[in-house]
Coordinates of N, CA and C in Angstrom, one line a residue:
M25 N 93.0 96.2 106.9 CA 93.9 97.1 106.0 C 95.3 97.2 106.6
G26 N 96.3 96.9 105.9 CA 97.7 97.0 106.4 C 98.1 98.4 106.7
R27 N 99.1 98.4 107.6 CA 99.5 99.7 108.1 C 100.0 100.6 107.0
Q28 N 100.7 100.0 105.9 CA 101.2 100.8 104.8 C 100.1 101.5 104.0
Y29 N 98.9 101.1 104.2 CA 97.8 101.7 103.4 C 97.1 102.8 104.2
L30 N 97.4 103.0 105.5 CA 96.8 104.0 106.2 C 97.1 105.4 105.6
A31 N 98.3 105.6 105.2 CA 98.7 106.9 104.6 C 97.9 107.1 103.3
Q32 N 97.8 106.0 102.5 CA 97.0 106.1 101.3 C 95.6 106.6 101.5
R33 N 95.0 106.0 102.5 CA 93.6 106.3 102.8 C 93.5 107.7 103.3
L34 N 94.4 108.2 104.2 CA 94.3 109.5 104.7 C 94.6 110.5 103.5
F35 N 95.5 110.2 102.6 CA 95.7 111.0 101.5 C 94.5 111.1 100.6
N36 N 93.8 109.9 100.3 CA 92.6 109.9 99.5 C 91.6 110.8 100.0
E37 N 91.5 110.9 101.4 CA 90.4 111.7 102.0 C 90.8 113.1 102.3
G38 N 92.0 113.5 101.8 CA 92.4 114.9 102.0 C 92.9 115.2 103.3
R39 N 93.3 114.2 104.1 CA 93.7 114.5 105.5 C 95.2 114.5 105.6
L40 N 95.9 114.3 104.5 CA 97.3 114.4 104.4 C 97.6 115.2 103.2
S41 N 98.4 116.3 103.3 CA 98.8 117.0 102.1 C 100.0 116.3 101.4
R42 N 100.3 116.7 100.2 CA 101.5 116.2 99.6 C 102.8 116.4 100.3
D43 N 102.9 117.6 100.9 CA 104.1 118.0 101.7 C 104.2 117.2 102.9
E44 N 103.0 117.0 103.6 CA 103.0 116.2 104.8 C 103.4 114.7 104.5
L45 N 102.9 114.3 103.4 CA 103.1 112.9 103.0 C 104.6 112.7 102.7
A46 N 105.2 113.6 102.0 CA 106.6 113.4 101.7 C 107.5 113.4 102.9
G47 N 107.1 114.2 103.9 CA 107.9 114.2 105.1 C 107.7 113.0 105.9
L48 N 106.5 112.5 105.9 CA 106.1 111.3 106.7 C 106.8 110.0 106.1
L49 N 106.8 109.9 104.8 CA 107.4 108.7 104.2 C 108.9 108.8 104.4
G50 N 109.5 110.0 104.3 CA 110.9 110.1 104.5 C 111.4 109.7 105.9
Q51 N 110.5 109.9 106.9 CA 110.8 109.5 108.3 C 110.7 108.0 108.5
K52 N 110.1 107.3 107.6 CA 109.9 105.8 107.7 C 109.2 105.5 109.0
S53 N 108.3 106.3 109.5 CA 107.6 106.1 110.7 C 106.1 106.3 110.5
F54 N 105.3 105.4 110.9 CA 103.8 105.5 110.7 C 103.1 105.9 112.0
Q55 N 103.8 106.3 113.0 CA 103.2 106.6 114.3 C 102.2 107.8 114.1
A56 N 102.6 108.8 113.3 CA 101.7 110.0 113.1 C 100.5 109.6 112.3
V57 N 100.7 108.7 111.3 CA 99.6 108.2 110.5 C 98.6 107.4 111.3
E58 N 99.2 106.5 112.1 CA 98.3 105.7 113.0 C 97.4 106.6 113.9
A59 N 98.1 107.6 114.4 CA 97.3 108.5 115.3 C 96.2 109.3 114.6
A60 N 96.5 109.7 113.4 CA 95.5 110.4 112.5 C 94.4 109.5 112.1
A61 N 94.8 108.2 111.9 CA 93.8 107.2 111.3 C 92.8 106.8 112.4
E62 N 93.1 107.1 113.6 CA 92.1 106.7 114.7 C 90.7 107.4 114.5
G63 N 90.7 108.5 113.8 CA 89.5 109.2 113.6 C 88.8 108.9 112.3
L64 N 89.3 107.9 111.5 CA 88.7 107.5 110.3 C 87.4 106.8 110.6
S65 N 86.4 107.1 109.8 CA 85.1 106.4 109.9 C 84.9 105.4 108.7
G66 N 84.2 104.4 108.9 CA 83.9 103.4 107.9 C 85.2 102.6 107.6
D67 N 85.2 101.9 106.4 CA 86.3 101.1 106.1 C 86.5 101.1 104.6
D68 N 87.7 101.4 104.1 CA 88.0 101.2 102.7 C 89.1 100.2 102.6
G69 N 88.8 99.0 102.3 CA 89.8 97.9 102.2 C 90.6 98.0 101.0
H70 N 90.3 98.9 100.1 CA 91.1 99.0 98.9 C 91.5 100.4 98.5
P71 N 92.2 101.1 99.4 CA 92.5 102.5 99.2 C 93.3 102.8 97.9
V72 N 94.2 101.8 97.5 CA 94.9 102.0 96.2 C 94.0 102.0 95.1
L73 N 93.0 101.1 95.0 CA 92.0 101.1 94.0 C 91.2 102.3 94.0
T74 N 90.9 102.8 95.2 CA 90.1 104.1 95.3 C 90.9 105.2 94.6
A75 N 92.2 105.3 94.9 CA 93.1 106.4 94.4 C 93.1 106.3 92.9
V76 N 93.3 105.1 92.3 CA 93.3 104.9 90.9 C 92.0 105.3 90.2
R77 N 90.9 104.9 90.8 CA 89.6 105.3 90.3 C 89.5 106.8 90.2
K78 N 89.9 107.5 91.2 CA 89.9 109.0 91.2 C 90.8 109.5 90.1
A79 N 92.0 109.0 90.0 CA 92.9 109.5 89.0 C 92.4 109.2 87.6
A80 N 91.8 108.1 87.4 CA 91.3 107.7 86.1 C 90.2 108.6 85.5
G81 N 89.4 109.1 86.5 CA 88.3 110.0 86.0 C 87.3 109.3 85.1
E82 N 86.5 110.1 84.5 CA 85.4 109.6 83.7 C 85.9 109.0 82.4
D83 N 87.0 109.6 81.8 CA 87.5 109.1 80.5 C 88.0 107.7 80.5
L84 N 88.6 107.3 81.7 CA 89.3 106.0 81.7 C 88.5 105.1 82.6
Q85 N 87.2 105.3 82.9 CA 86.5 104.4 83.7 C 86.4 102.9 83.2
P86 N 86.4 102.7 81.9 CA 86.4 101.3 81.4 C 87.7 100.6 81.8
E87 N 88.8 101.3 82.0 CA 90.1 100.7 82.3 C 90.3 100.8 83.8
A88 N 89.6 101.5 84.6 CA 89.9 101.8 86.0 C 90.0 100.5 86.8
E89 N 89.1 99.6 86.6 CA 89.2 98.4 87.5 C 90.5 97.6 87.2
A90 N 90.8 97.3 86.0 CA 92.0 96.6 85.7 C 93.2 97.3 86.1
Y91 N 93.3 98.6 85.8 CA 94.4 99.4 86.3 C 94.5 99.4 87.8
G92 N 93.4 99.5 88.5 CA 93.4 99.5 89.9 C 93.9 98.2 90.5
D93 N 93.4 97.1 89.9 CA 93.9 95.8 90.4 C 95.4 95.7 90.2
Y94 N 95.9 96.2 89.1 CA 97.3 96.1 88.8 C 98.1 96.9 89.9
M95 N 97.6 98.1 90.1 CA 98.3 99.0 91.0 C 98.3 98.5 92.5
E96 N 97.2 97.8 92.9 CA 97.2 97.2 94.2 C 98.4 96.2 94.3
L97 N 98.6 95.4 93.3 CA 99.7 94.4 93.3 C 101.0 95.1 93.2
F98 N 101.1 96.2 92.4 CA 102.4 96.9 92.3 C 102.8 97.5 93.6
M99 N 101.9 98.1 94.3 CA 102.2 98.8 95.5 C 102.6 97.8 96.6
E100 N 101.9 96.6 96.6 CA 102.3 95.6 97.5 C 103.8 95.1 97.2
S101 N 104.1 95.0 95.9 CA 105.4 94.6 95.5 C 106.5 95.6 95.9
L102 N 106.2 96.9 95.8 CA 107.1 97.9 96.2 C 107.6 97.6 97.7
M103 N 106.6 97.3 98.5 CA 106.9 97.1 99.9 C 107.6 95.8 100.1
D104 N 107.1 94.7 99.4 CA 107.7 93.4 99.6 C 109.1 93.2 99.1
F105 N 109.4 93.8 97.9 CA 110.6 93.6 97.2 C 111.6 94.7 97.4
L106 N 111.1 95.9 97.6 CA 112.0 97.1 97.7 C 112.0 97.7 99.0
G107 N 111.1 97.3 99.9 CA 111.0 97.9 101.2 C 110.7 99.4 101.2
A108 N 109.8 99.7 100.2 CA 109.5 101.1 100.0 C 108.1 101.5 100.3
P109 N 107.8 102.1 101.4 CA 106.4 102.6 101.7 C 106.1 103.7 100.6
A110 N 104.9 103.6 100.1 CA 104.6 104.6 99.0 C 103.1 104.8 98.9
V111 N 102.7 105.9 98.3 CA 101.3 106.3 98.1 C 101.1 106.8 96.7
V112 N 100.0 106.4 96.1 CA 99.6 106.8 94.8 C 98.8 108.1 94.8
D113 N 99.2 109.0 94.0 CA 98.5 110.3 93.9 C 97.1 110.0 93.3
T114 N 96.1 110.8 93.7 CA 94.8 110.6 93.3 C 94.5 111.5 92.0
V115 N 95.5 112.3 91.6 CA 95.3 113.1 90.4 C 96.3 112.6 89.3
A116 N 95.8 112.3 88.1 CA 96.6 111.8 87.1 C 97.6 112.8 86.6
V117 N 98.7 112.4 86.1 CA 99.8 113.3 85.6 C 99.5 113.5 84.1
P118 N 99.4 114.8 83.7 CA 99.2 115.1 82.2 C 100.4 114.5 81.4
A119 N 100.2 114.0 80.3 CA 101.2 113.4 79.4 C 102.3 114.4 79.0
D120 N 101.9 115.7 78.9 CA 102.8 116.7 78.5 C 103.4 117.5 79.6
E121 N 103.3 117.0 80.9 CA 103.8 117.7 82.0 C 105.3 117.9 81.8
S122 N 105.9 119.1 82.0 CA 107.3 119.3 81.8 C 108.1 118.5 82.8
C123 N 109.2 118.0 82.3 CA 110.1 117.1 83.1 C 111.5 117.0 82.5
D124 N 112.4 116.6 83.4 CA 113.7 116.2 82.8 C 113.5 114.9 82.1
V125 N 114.5 114.4 81.4 CA 114.4 113.1 80.7 C 114.1 112.0 81.7
F126 N 113.1 111.2 81.4 CA 112.8 110.0 82.2 C 113.6 108.8 81.7
Y127 N 114.1 108.0 82.6 CA 114.6 106.7 82.3 C 113.4 105.7 82.6
A128 N 113.2 104.8 81.7 CA 112.0 104.0 81.7 C 112.2 102.5 81.4
V129 N 111.3 101.7 81.9 CA 111.2 100.3 81.5 C 109.7 100.0 81.3
S130 N 109.4 99.1 80.4 CA 108.0 98.8 80.2 C 107.8 97.4 79.8
Q131 N 106.6 96.9 79.9 CA 106.4 95.5 79.4 C 104.9 95.4 79.0
R132 N 104.7 94.8 77.9 CA 103.3 94.6 77.3 C 102.8 93.3 77.8
M133 N 101.5 93.3 78.2 CA 100.8 92.1 78.5 C 99.6 92.0 77.5
D134 N 99.5 90.9 76.8 CA 98.5 90.9 75.7 C 97.7 89.6 75.8
G135 N 96.5 89.6 75.4 CA 95.6 88.4 75.4 C 94.2 88.9 75.6
D136 N 93.5 88.4 76.7 CA 92.2 88.8 77.0 C 92.1 90.2 77.4
L137 N 93.2 90.7 78.0 CA 93.4 92.1 78.3 C 94.7 92.6 77.5
S138 N 94.7 93.9 77.2 CA 95.9 94.4 76.6 C 96.4 95.6 77.5
I139 N 97.4 95.4 78.2 CA 97.9 96.4 79.2 C 99.4 96.5 79.0
V140 N 99.9 97.7 78.9 CA 101.4 97.9 79.0 C 101.6 98.7 80.3
S141 N 102.5 98.1 81.1 CA 102.8 98.8 82.3 C 104.3 99.3 82.3
G142 N 104.6 100.4 82.9 CA 105.9 100.9 82.9 C 106.3 101.7 84.1
I143 N 107.6 101.8 84.4 CA 108.1 102.6 85.4 C 108.9 103.8 84.8
L144 N 108.6 105.0 85.2 CA 109.4 106.2 84.7 C 110.0 106.8 85.9
A145 N 111.2 107.2 85.8 CA 111.9 107.9 86.9 C 113.0 108.8 86.4
E146 N 113.3 109.9 87.1 CA 114.5 110.6 86.8 C 115.7 109.9 87.4
R147 N 116.8 110.4 87.1 CA 118.1 109.7 87.3 C 118.2 109.1 88.7
D148 N 118.2 109.9 89.8 CA 118.4 109.4 91.1 C 117.4 108.4 91.5
E149 N 116.1 108.6 91.2 CA 115.0 107.7 91.6 C 115.1 106.4 90.9
F150 N 115.5 106.5 89.6 CA 115.7 105.2 88.8 C 116.8 104.4 89.4
M151 N 117.9 105.0 89.8 CA 119.0 104.3 90.4 C 118.6 103.7 91.7
E152 N 117.9 104.5 92.5 CA 117.5 104.0 93.9 C 116.5 102.8 93.7
L153 N 115.6 102.8 92.8 CA 114.7 101.7 92.6 C 115.6 100.4 92.2
A154 N 116.5 100.6 91.3 CA 117.4 99.5 90.9 C 118.2 98.9 92.0
V155 N 118.8 99.8 92.9 CA 119.6 99.4 94.0 C 118.8 98.6 95.0
R156 N 117.6 99.1 95.3 CA 116.8 98.4 96.3 C 116.4 97.0 95.8
Y157 N 116.1 96.9 94.5 CA 115.7 95.6 94.0 C 116.9 94.6 93.9
S158 N 118.0 95.1 93.4 CA 119.2 94.3 93.1 C 120.1 94.1 94.3
Q159 N 120.0 95.0 95.3 CA 120.9 95.0 96.5 C 122.3 95.2 96.1
E160 N 122.6 95.8 94.9 CA 123.9 96.1 94.4 C 124.0 97.5 94.0
K161 N 125.2 98.1 94.1 CA 125.4 99.5 93.7 C 125.4 99.6 92.2
V162 N 124.8 100.7 91.7 CA 124.8 101.0 90.3 C 125.4 102.4 90.1
A163 N 126.2 102.6 89.1 CA 126.9 103.9 88.9 C 126.1 104.8 88.0
S164 N 125.1 104.3 87.3 CA 124.4 105.1 86.3 C 123.1 104.5 86.0
P165 N 122.0 105.3 85.7 CA 120.7 104.7 85.3 C 120.8 103.9 84.0
E166 N 121.9 104.1 83.3 CA 122.1 103.5 82.0 C 122.9 102.2 82.1
D167 N 123.4 101.9 83.4 CA 124.1 100.6 83.6 C 123.2 99.4 83.3
A168 N 123.7 98.4 82.7 CA 123.0 97.2 82.4 C 122.3 96.6 83.7
L169 N 123.0 96.7 84.8 CA 122.5 96.2 86.0 C 121.2 96.9 86.4
A170 N 121.3 98.3 86.3 CA 120.1 99.1 86.7 C 118.9 98.7 85.8
I171 N 119.1 98.7 84.5 CA 118.0 98.4 83.6 C 117.5 97.0 83.8
D172 N 118.4 96.0 83.9 CA 118.0 94.6 84.1 C 117.2 94.4 85.4
S173 N 117.7 95.1 86.4 CA 117.0 95.0 87.7 C 115.5 95.4 87.6
L174 N 115.3 96.6 87.0 CA 113.9 97.1 87.0 C 113.1 96.4 85.9
E175 N 113.7 95.9 84.9 CA 113.0 95.0 83.9 C 112.6 93.7 84.6
E176 N 113.4 93.2 85.5 CA 113.1 91.9 86.2 C 112.0 92.2 87.2
F177 N 112.1 93.3 87.9 CA 111.1 93.7 88.9 C 109.7 93.8 88.2
L178 N 109.7 94.5 87.1 CA 108.4 94.6 86.4 C 107.9 93.3 85.9
N179 N 108.8 92.4 85.4 CA 108.4 91.1 84.9 C 107.9 90.3 86.0
V180 N 108.4 90.4 87.2 CA 107.9 89.6 88.4 C 106.5 90.1 88.7
V181 N 106.3 91.4 88.8 CA 105.0 92.0 89.1 C 104.0 91.5 88.1
N182 N 104.3 91.6 86.8 CA 103.4 91.3 85.7 C 103.1 89.8 85.6
G183 N 104.1 89.0 86.0 CA 103.9 87.6 86.1 C 102.8 87.2 87.1
V184 N 102.9 87.8 88.3 CA 101.9 87.6 89.3 C 100.6 88.1 88.9
F185 N 100.6 89.3 88.2 CA 99.3 89.8 87.7 C 98.6 88.9 86.7
S186 N 99.4 88.3 85.9 CA 98.9 87.4 84.8 C 98.3 86.1 85.5
I187 N 98.9 85.7 86.6 CA 98.4 84.5 87.3 C 97.0 84.9 88.0
Q188 N 97.0 86.1 88.6 CA 95.7 86.6 89.2 C 94.6 86.7 88.1
E189 N 95.0 87.2 86.9 CA 94.0 87.3 85.9 C 93.5 85.9 85.4
A190 N 94.5 85.0 85.3 CA 94.1 83.6 84.9 C 93.1 83.0 85.8
E191 N 93.1 83.4 87.1 CA 92.1 82.9 88.1 C 90.7 83.4 87.8
K192 N 90.7 84.5 86.9 CA 89.4 85.1 86.5 C 89.1 84.6 85.1
D193 N 89.8 83.6 84.6 CA 89.6 83.1 83.2 C 90.1 84.1 82.2
K194 N 91.1 84.9 82.5 CA 91.6 85.8 81.5 C 93.1 85.5 81.3
E195 N 93.4 85.1 80.1 CA 94.8 84.7 79.8 C 95.6 85.9 79.3
L196 N 96.8 86.0 79.8 CA 97.7 87.1 79.4 C 99.1 86.5 79.1
D197 N 99.6 87.0 78.0 CA 101.0 86.6 77.6 C 101.9 87.8 77.8
L198 N 103.1 87.6 78.4 CA 104.0 88.7 78.7 C 105.0 88.8 77.6
E199 N 105.2 89.9 77.0 CA 106.2 90.2 76.0 C 107.6 90.6 76.7
V200 N 108.6 90.6 75.9 CA 109.9 91.0 76.4 C 109.9 92.4 76.9
P201 N 110.4 92.7 78.1 CA 110.5 94.1 78.6 C 111.3 95.0 77.7
R202 N 111.0 96.3 77.8 CA 111.7 97.3 77.0 C 112.3 98.3 77.9
S203 N 113.3 99.0 77.4 CA 113.9 100.1 78.2 C 114.3 101.3 77.3
G204 N 114.4 102.4 77.9 CA 114.8 103.6 77.1 C 114.7 104.9 77.9
K205 N 114.8 106.0 77.2 CA 114.7 107.3 77.7 C 113.6 108.1 76.9
L206 N 112.9 108.9 77.6 CA 111.8 109.7 76.9 C 111.5 110.9 77.7
M207 N 110.9 111.8 77.1 CA 110.4 113.0 77.7 C 108.9 112.8 78.2
N208 N 108.1 112.4 77.3 CA 106.7 112.2 77.6 C 106.1 110.9 77.0
P209 N 105.5 110.0 77.8 CA 104.9 108.8 77.3 C 103.7 109.1 76.5
E210 N 103.4 108.4 75.4 CA 102.3 108.7 74.6 C 101.6 107.3 74.2
G211 N 100.8 106.8 75.1 CA 100.1 105.6 74.9 C 98.6 105.8 74.8
N212 N 97.9 104.8 74.2 CA 96.5 104.9 74.0 C 95.8 104.4 75.3
R213 N 94.8 105.1 75.7 CA 94.1 104.9 77.0 C 95.1 104.9 78.2
Q214 N 95.9 105.9 78.2 CA 97.0 106.0 79.1 C 96.7 106.7 80.4
L215 N 97.2 106.1 81.5 CA 97.1 106.7 82.8 C 98.5 106.8 83.4
I216 N 98.9 108.0 83.7 CA 100.2 108.2 84.4 C 99.9 108.5 85.9
L217 N 100.5 107.7 86.7 CA 100.3 107.9 88.2 C 101.6 108.3 88.8
R218 N 101.5 109.4 89.6 CA 102.7 109.8 90.4 C 102.7 109.0 91.7
I219 N 103.9 108.4 92.0 CA 104.1 107.6 93.2 C 105.0 108.3 94.1
Y220 N 104.5 108.6 95.4 CA 105.3 109.2 96.4 C 105.9 108.0 97.2
A221 N 107.2 107.9 97.2 CA 107.9 106.9 98.0 C 108.8 107.5 99.1
D222 N 109.4 106.7 99.9 CA 110.2 107.2 101.0 C 111.5 107.8 100.5
F223 N 111.9 107.5 99.2 CA 113.1 108.0 98.7 C 112.9 109.1 97.6
G224 N 111.6 109.4 97.3 CA 111.4 110.4 96.3 C 110.1 110.1 95.5
V225 N 110.0 110.7 94.3 CA 108.9 110.5 93.4 C 109.3 109.8 92.1
F226 N 108.4 108.9 91.7 CA 108.6 108.3 90.4 C 107.2 108.0 89.8
Y227 N 107.1 107.4 88.7 CA 105.8 107.4 88.0 C 105.6 105.9 87.5
V228 N 104.3 105.6 87.5 CA 103.9 104.3 86.8 C 102.9 104.7 85.7
V229 N 103.2 104.1 84.5 CA 102.3 104.4 83.3 C 101.6 103.1 83.0
L230 N 100.3 103.2 82.8 CA 99.5 102.1 82.3 C 98.8 102.5 81.0
S231 N 98.8 101.7 80.0 CA 98.2 102.1 78.7 C 97.8 100.8 78.0
A232 N 97.0 101.0 76.9 CA 96.6 99.9 76.1 C 97.6 99.5 75.1
D233 N 98.6 100.3 74.8 CA 99.6 99.9 73.8 C 100.9 100.5 74.3
E234 N 102.0 100.1 73.6 CA 103.3 100.5 74.0 C 103.6 102.0 73.9
F235 N 104.1 102.6 74.9 CA 104.4 104.0 74.9 C 105.9 104.3 74.9
L236 N 106.7 103.3 75.0 CA 108.2 103.5 75.0 C 108.8 103.0 73.7

């Protein structure tokens, strides 16, 4: 299990609080996590999948495996492409949770599976995600560069996911990414996951149909 997943496992097991997690990720240091992890028993080689299963609950168990597989890839991509250590919350976000306006990108994958994945973030977090991926400054979350960057990031993740699914004899076609602003996503068989990153909080939405 990679070092970046130690925090996820500790969080899954209730040994890190949300406040402790935020402070730890902000420090960009895993020394404290590694020290705490020395007392872990057993082995969970898929802590992201475990977190998604918990968040999915009983209602979304039919989707939990596919959503979990997707999120394992997504979290790896956050580290690989954005250099962002992050942890998935084990409690799903209610669709009607009060919030400021979200900036969002989404993309539908259709075929043997029907999954729409999306990134939702408030202004500063959306811009930070775009800057980290593009390595260029953006002045606004509505800049074409910001939107294009996160659409491209999502398209890259989804392209790799489709290849992984093809190895399981499941064919997926990727549709053109979408972008926009919204208060609350409303998709069928929807799971909203809160992601704690070193720069703040954003959300990943997974659903069976378009929510944006």
